[in-house]
Amino acid sequence: MSVATNTSTSENRSQAAPSPDGALLVDRVQQLRLDTQLGRSPGNGRSRAVWLPWILVILMAVAWAGVGIRAYRNGGLISPAPGPEGTSPAASGTPASFSTSSGGPPSTTPRPGSTPAPGELLLQIKGNVIPSLQINLSPDDISGVVEEIFFKEGDRVKQGQVLARIRNNRYLHDYYAAQAAVAAAKARLADLTGAAVRPEERRQAEAELEEARAAWVRADQEVKRLSAQRNTGTVSAQELERADADLKAAAARVARLEASLALLTMGARRERIEAAQAELRQAEARLQEAHRLLRNCEVRAPIDGTILTKVADRGALVSPMSFNVAAGICSMADLAKLEVEIDVPERQITKIRRGLDCLVQADADPNRPYRAVVDRIMPIADDTKNVIKVRIRVYLPLGEEPGSFLKPKMSVVATIYNRPFVFNTATDQPWGDEDRRTPE
């Protein structure tokens, strides 16, 4: 019995004894019981549970403070230490890193309030390319159907080149009518201001006057004869009245012809001549206006430039004077004269002035820099972003075809240095006004 009991007891112990892995797990669980390990009462555990959230809050606050300081430094508000001899990474032509804020200053911007040294990098900021002169071309004071188009997008055109033709039937008829009115006015004025009366006209007027005088004498004799016969009773009163009326008519005709002969000898009156001259001037003005409208049926390029967009095509009705009909035919610009528009924060605008040297690099190819100069600072600020727009004039290299790479609306990086821009005739394509530009 004792042997059996001992055997069963040993078997039970062998079944209850844990494996090595189970013992390791039990030890880890016991280590996690802080109260038992530290030998503290349950009350101390509750006090630790109260302070643990505050400790976590303090750690989170310290972590966020570190993140804020790092973002403050990366935002460009604290400039890094300058490189050798005060140069910056962007001075070699490579764009520096930008802050995540739109239009914000780069990390190479000097500390606000400091006086920049000559040649120092003042600002490096993103901008967009815009044409210095862009024209939305439309017919001038005329409307009609487009009959012909002689361009497409991207074509380079010369000033005065015909780009489109508008149907000109109505304007051509108006021109012919104005020509006829001028001819009639000239003939009338020439008739009134003749140098001398022709002999044939004078002889004709004198003959008509003699004929009228003879008729007047005959009518007078007829009245006298009828008056003498009235006493005998052979002439009625009606016949005598009719003869008397013929006498008065003959006298009036003689007076009119005498006055016409006098006017023919004296010439036209000054008032009639001046009125004819005014009519001629009016007719000539109408002819000039009709000719101008007829010429405007051919839409010509006002400048040398490149066609950017085509708005109308053959068969389209264009009318600059109507709100319900398309007014333009195309838009064009001179791509040899490009500018970059940047938004400068108000706290940095005091460093920017006209005439500063710039470097423009397109995002499409940063290794293709362009020389540029600060052209003007806009007179009004943008209160929604607290920035002031600045225009930078870009000079294309000699030999580069305008529009071959740098195009309107491209994104670029503009770097502004604290030194005056000097135009180089050996490398820069001129704008034509370099002799009138002086830095501030």
XYZ file of C-alpha atoms in Angstrom:
440
model
C 0.000 0.000 0.000
C 2.763 2.395 0.804
C 4.531 1.598 -2.429
C 1.392 2.274 -4.397
C 0.789 5.477 -2.541
C 4.303 6.713 -3.166
C 4.015 5.791 -6.811
C 0.768 7.726 -7.305
C 2.189 10.689 -5.431
C 5.265 10.782 -7.613
C 3.100 10.514 -10.712
C 0.965 13.447 -9.563
C 4.049 15.555 -8.899
C 5.463 14.708 -12.276
C 2.212 15.770 -13.920
C 2.042 19.066 -11.966
C 5.667 19.997 -12.521
C 5.893 22.749 -15.181
C 8.062 22.581 -18.280
C 11.031 24.952 -18.623
C 9.055 27.186 -21.016
C 6.157 27.346 -18.615
C 8.462 28.299 -15.770
C 9.948 31.145 -17.843
C 6.478 32.485 -18.611
C 5.503 32.355 -14.938
C 8.658 34.271 -13.986
C 7.869 37.015 -16.510
C 4.331 37.353 -15.229
C 5.614 37.676 -11.679
C 8.079 40.389 -12.781
C 5.231 42.436 -14.207
C 3.528 42.480 -10.810
C 5.148 45.685 -9.566
C 3.382 45.543 -6.205
C 4.798 42.170 -5.315
C 8.246 42.918 -6.813
C 8.700 46.233 -4.981
C 6.993 45.022 -1.906
C 4.543 47.894 -1.808
C 1.002 47.927 -0.616
C -1.968 48.241 -2.949
C -2.350 51.863 -1.890
C 1.017 52.794 -3.419
C -0.097 51.281 -6.736
C -3.124 53.553 -6.825
C -0.947 56.655 -6.269
C 1.335 55.590 -9.168
C -1.703 55.217 -11.399
C -2.664 58.841 -10.605
C 0.778 60.291 -11.537
C 1.369 58.167 -14.627
C -0.962 60.248 -16.971
C 0.743 63.506 -15.899
C 4.148 62.061 -16.664
C 2.913 61.081 -20.146
C 1.501 64.596 -20.739
C 4.843 66.186 -19.799
C 6.727 63.851 -22.148
C 4.330 64.672 -25.004
C 4.733 68.409 -24.377
C 8.521 68.128 -24.509
C 8.290 66.126 -27.746
C 6.007 68.674 -29.415
C 8.261 71.504 -28.286
C 11.157 69.795 -30.038
C 9.100 69.381 -33.217
C 8.103 73.060 -33.127
C 11.697 74.227 -32.744
C 12.778 72.043 -35.637
C 9.955 73.340 -37.875
C 10.809 76.894 -36.844
C 14.393 76.373 -37.976
C 13.400 74.651 -41.239
C 10.913 77.421 -42.041
C 13.744 79.826 -42.844
C 13.174 82.123 -39.887
C 16.588 81.168 -38.533
C 19.286 81.184 -41.191
C 21.994 78.550 -41.123
C 25.598 79.354 -40.689
C 27.118 80.792 -43.883
C 29.477 78.731 -45.965
C 33.046 79.589 -46.781
C 33.560 83.322 -47.338
C 29.884 83.996 -46.631
C 28.587 82.129 -49.701
C 25.365 80.132 -49.779
C 24.362 76.988 -51.645
C 22.279 79.037 -54.130
C 25.213 81.310 -54.987
C 26.640 78.563 -57.185
C 23.427 78.351 -59.254
C 21.836 75.386 -57.472
C 18.420 76.169 -55.930
C 18.299 75.879 -52.162
C 15.599 73.941 -50.325
C 12.280 75.701 -49.804
C 9.896 75.733 -46.891
C 6.600 73.912 -47.173
C 4.603 77.150 -47.050
C 3.644 78.609 -50.435
C 5.896 81.496 -51.382
C 7.789 81.320 -48.076
C 11.417 82.350 -47.804
C 14.110 79.716 -48.301
C 16.536 78.498 -45.718
C 19.239 80.708 -47.236
C 17.360 83.957 -46.544
C 19.254 86.307 -44.190
C 17.909 86.887 -40.716
C 15.195 89.608 -40.649
C 16.488 92.950 -39.461
C 20.084 92.264 -40.521
C 21.826 94.444 -43.102
C 22.651 92.344 -46.182
C 26.201 92.534 -47.437
C 26.987 93.451 -51.063
C 26.524 90.411 -53.291
C 24.670 88.488 -50.584
C 21.677 86.351 -51.474
C 18.547 88.259 -50.447
C 15.703 85.996 -51.458
C 15.037 82.762 -53.280
C 11.403 82.143 -54.100
C 9.194 80.423 -56.628
C 7.290 82.324 -59.301
C 5.619 82.046 -62.699
C 6.652 83.276 -66.137
C 4.340 85.836 -67.776
C 4.636 87.817 -71.035
C 5.538 91.461 -70.704
C 2.980 92.289 -73.421
C 0.055 90.018 -74.307
C -2.647 91.088 -76.786
C -6.101 89.599 -77.300
C -6.526 90.373 -80.990
C -9.952 91.171 -82.443
C -11.332 93.151 -85.438
C -11.321 96.906 -84.924
C -14.839 98.432 -84.946
C -16.237 95.869 -87.382
C -18.231 92.677 -87.144
C -18.778 89.846 -89.560
C -18.032 86.265 -90.497
C -14.433 85.060 -90.584
C -13.676 84.016 -94.163
C -9.990 83.077 -93.906
C -7.475 82.236 -91.148
C -3.740 82.378 -91.850
C -2.210 81.212 -88.553
C -2.105 78.425 -85.978
C -0.937 78.174 -82.380
C 2.806 78.604 -81.990
C 3.367 80.552 -85.229
C 5.783 83.485 -85.054
C 4.340 86.467 -86.948
C 5.668 89.866 -87.979
C 4.045 93.225 -87.352
C 1.542 94.014 -90.110
C 1.166 90.408 -91.244
C -2.410 89.477 -92.244
C -3.805 86.924 -89.794
C -7.471 86.738 -90.831
C -10.050 88.238 -93.206
C -13.618 89.257 -92.368
C -16.425 89.331 -94.944
C -16.387 92.912 -96.295
C -19.456 93.247 -98.559
C -21.237 95.850 -96.457
C -18.124 97.934 -95.839
C -17.158 97.833 -99.521
C -20.570 99.230 -100.555
C -20.296 101.994 -97.978
C -16.892 102.891 -99.397
C -18.235 103.184 -102.953
C -21.148 105.361 -101.779
C -18.746 107.662 -99.939
C -16.606 107.967 -103.070
C -19.659 109.057 -105.123
C -20.649 111.623 -102.479
C -17.171 113.176 -102.597
C -17.295 113.433 -106.405
C -20.698 115.167 -106.288
C -19.546 117.645 -103.650
C -16.434 118.506 -105.662
C -18.517 119.147 -108.798
C -20.915 121.420 -106.940
C -18.100 123.435 -105.417
C -16.361 123.763 -108.793
C -19.586 125.066 -110.322
C -19.911 127.757 -107.668
C -16.273 128.810 -107.659
C -15.595 128.907 -111.406
C -12.779 131.269 -112.332
C -14.809 133.091 -115.069
C -18.158 132.812 -116.841
C -17.953 131.204 -120.245
C -18.880 133.469 -123.163
C -21.569 131.059 -124.364
C -23.391 131.221 -121.022
C -23.242 135.033 -120.999
C -24.580 135.339 -124.577
C -27.382 132.923 -123.774
C -28.424 134.942 -120.724
C -28.348 138.210 -122.688
C -30.471 136.701 -125.501
C -33.065 135.471 -123.023
C -33.207 138.946 -121.516
C -33.741 140.595 -124.938
C -36.492 138.122 -125.728
C -38.186 138.892 -122.429
C -37.971 142.620 -123.068
C -39.518 142.194 -126.539
C -42.381 140.180 -125.039
C -42.864 142.888 -122.430
C -43.126 145.583 -125.177
C -45.611 143.487 -127.133
C -47.741 142.912 -124.022
C -47.715 146.663 -123.295
C -48.852 147.482 -126.810
C -51.631 144.899 -126.560
C -52.928 146.469 -123.367
C -52.932 149.931 -124.926
C -54.785 148.660 -128.039
C -57.448 146.888 -126.047
C -57.926 149.933 -123.828
C -58.563 152.116 -126.912
C -61.063 149.640 -128.379
C -62.966 149.279 -125.137
C -64.613 152.642 -125.692
C -66.217 151.346 -128.887
C -67.596 148.287 -127.069
C -65.891 145.681 -129.207
C -63.534 144.445 -126.421
C -64.772 142.717 -123.347
C -63.499 143.358 -119.868
C -62.074 139.808 -119.656
C -59.840 140.352 -122.666
C -58.512 143.563 -121.207
C -57.745 141.871 -117.862
C -55.946 139.029 -119.596
C -53.796 141.431 -121.584
C -52.954 143.349 -118.427
C -51.860 140.106 -116.659
C -49.628 139.174 -119.627
C -48.003 142.578 -119.381
C -47.211 142.082 -115.694
C -45.802 138.596 -116.323
C -43.561 139.902 -119.091
C -42.296 142.651 -116.810
C -41.529 140.125 -114.028
C -39.657 137.840 -116.446
C -37.545 140.772 -117.615
C -36.631 141.610 -114.002
C -35.685 137.950 -113.228
C -33.461 137.605 -116.273
C -31.727 140.903 -115.512
C -30.966 139.655 -111.967
C -29.679 136.283 -113.303
C -27.384 138.071 -115.739
C -26.072 140.247 -112.912
C -25.383 137.198 -110.702
C -23.704 135.441 -113.590
C -21.429 138.426 -114.024
C -20.730 138.816 -110.286
C -20.290 135.081 -109.524
C -21.755 132.908 -106.667
C -22.306 134.333 -103.212
C -19.737 133.613 -100.459
C -22.301 131.820 -98.281
C -23.134 129.292 -100.983
C -19.448 128.639 -101.621
C -18.771 128.030 -97.922
C -21.729 125.652 -97.697
C -20.411 123.683 -100.672
C -16.961 123.518 -99.092
C -18.452 122.159 -95.841
C -20.359 119.500 -97.767
C -17.134 118.439 -99.481
C -15.274 118.107 -96.170
C -18.109 116.043 -94.721
C -18.112 113.720 -97.721
C -14.331 113.288 -97.519
C -14.553 112.414 -93.800
C -17.164 109.760 -94.533
C -14.914 108.366 -97.260
C -11.956 108.102 -94.866
C -14.046 106.325 -92.236
C -15.449 103.909 -94.821
C -11.924 103.225 -96.053
C -10.707 102.572 -92.475
C -13.491 100.073 -91.800
C -12.808 98.363 -95.122
C -9.099 98.008 -94.252
C -9.991 96.599 -90.817
C -11.647 93.629 -92.510
C -8.086 92.349 -92.758
C -6.909 91.582 -89.207
C -3.160 92.237 -88.985
C -0.607 91.507 -86.275
C 0.034 94.664 -84.193
C 3.482 93.473 -82.988
C 6.140 90.886 -83.681
C 5.225 87.892 -81.556
C 3.962 84.336 -81.191
C 0.374 83.109 -81.447
C -0.577 81.685 -78.035
C -4.209 80.659 -78.546
C -6.718 80.644 -81.429
C -10.223 81.697 -80.376
C -12.131 81.811 -83.704
C -11.946 79.833 -86.932
C -13.419 80.015 -90.436
C -17.165 80.592 -90.455
C -17.271 82.050 -86.937
C -19.112 85.326 -86.334
C -17.038 87.896 -84.455
C -18.336 91.190 -83.106
C -16.344 93.291 -80.613
C -19.457 95.385 -79.918
C -21.701 92.482 -78.864
C -21.779 90.644 -75.541
C -23.384 87.505 -76.978
C -20.920 86.927 -79.834
C -17.214 86.099 -79.680
C -15.079 89.206 -79.980
C -11.526 87.895 -80.324
C -9.700 85.899 -82.958
C -6.483 84.992 -81.133
C -4.111 85.996 -78.346
C -0.438 86.702 -79.021
C 2.626 87.835 -77.101
C 6.271 88.705 -77.655
C 8.083 85.756 -76.058
C 11.415 87.538 -76.385
C 10.274 89.808 -73.533
C 9.258 87.656 -70.581
C 8.864 88.466 -66.898
C 8.637 86.460 -63.685
C 6.012 87.363 -61.093
C 6.828 86.474 -57.483
C 5.013 87.034 -54.179
C 7.390 88.598 -51.651
C 6.299 88.536 -47.982
C 5.713 91.990 -46.551
C 8.399 91.516 -43.891
C 11.022 91.055 -46.630
C 9.916 93.651 -49.189
C 12.256 96.314 -47.763
C 15.232 94.307 -49.012
C 14.004 94.301 -52.621
C 14.580 97.283 -54.898
C 14.552 97.954 -58.585
C 17.679 97.044 -60.543
C 18.937 94.141 -58.386
C 20.664 91.246 -60.082
C 18.640 88.009 -60.326
C 18.984 84.431 -61.491
C 15.970 82.578 -62.895
C 15.903 78.772 -63.132
C 12.956 76.824 -64.535
C 11.720 73.730 -62.735
C 11.822 71.945 -66.092
C 15.634 72.346 -66.245
C 17.330 73.941 -63.201
C 20.717 73.668 -64.933
C 19.636 76.242 -67.534
C 19.824 79.598 -65.697
C 18.718 82.960 -67.106
C 20.022 86.382 -66.162
C 17.345 88.725 -64.865
C 16.784 92.004 -63.052
C 14.144 93.303 -60.642
C 11.990 95.484 -62.889
C 9.283 96.880 -60.605
C 7.471 96.433 -57.324
C 3.709 96.538 -57.602
C 2.064 99.515 -55.875
C -0.540 97.453 -54.003
C -0.261 94.527 -51.603
C -2.312 91.335 -51.448
C -3.981 91.440 -48.033
C -5.213 87.839 -48.337
C -1.657 86.420 -48.322
C 0.243 89.406 -46.876
C 2.536 89.560 -49.883
C 3.537 92.143 -52.481
C 3.957 91.154 -56.105
C 7.310 91.865 -57.747
C 8.061 91.655 -61.475
C 11.465 90.410 -62.647
C 12.615 91.043 -66.213
C 14.247 88.026 -67.900
C 16.984 88.384 -70.522
C 17.232 85.531 -72.996
C 20.741 84.513 -74.131
C 21.840 85.634 -77.565
C 20.954 83.044 -80.174
C 18.087 81.441 -78.230
C 14.822 81.325 -80.150
C 12.072 83.060 -78.140
C 9.624 80.490 -76.817
C 11.868 77.508 -77.578
C 12.233 76.683 -73.851
C 11.001 79.408 -71.501
C 7.243 79.765 -71.934
C 4.445 81.693 -70.214
C 3.011 80.132 -67.017
C 6.088 77.964 -66.396
C 7.189 77.551 -62.773
C 10.611 78.979 -61.994
C 12.862 79.731 -59.026
C 13.998 83.348 -58.770
C 17.141 84.156 -56.770
C 17.753 87.821 -55.930
C 21.212 89.094 -54.951
C 22.226 92.322 -53.241
C 24.109 93.734 -56.242
C 23.131 95.838 -59.265
C 22.357 94.178 -62.565
C 24.700 95.005 -65.452
C 23.450 94.388 -68.992
C 25.911 92.406 -71.072
C 25.724 93.116 -74.799
C 27.781 89.997 -75.550
C 25.360 87.521 -73.924
C 21.925 89.143 -73.400
C 19.175 89.775 -75.932
C 18.226 93.471 -75.542
C 14.756 94.764 -74.762
C 15.507 98.106 -76.403
C 15.348 100.364 -73.340
C 18.538 99.402 -71.507
C 20.038 102.886 -71.930
C 17.081 104.392 -70.041
C 17.238 101.981 -67.097
C 19.208 102.947 -63.989
C 19.202 101.003 -60.706
C 17.700 102.643 -57.652
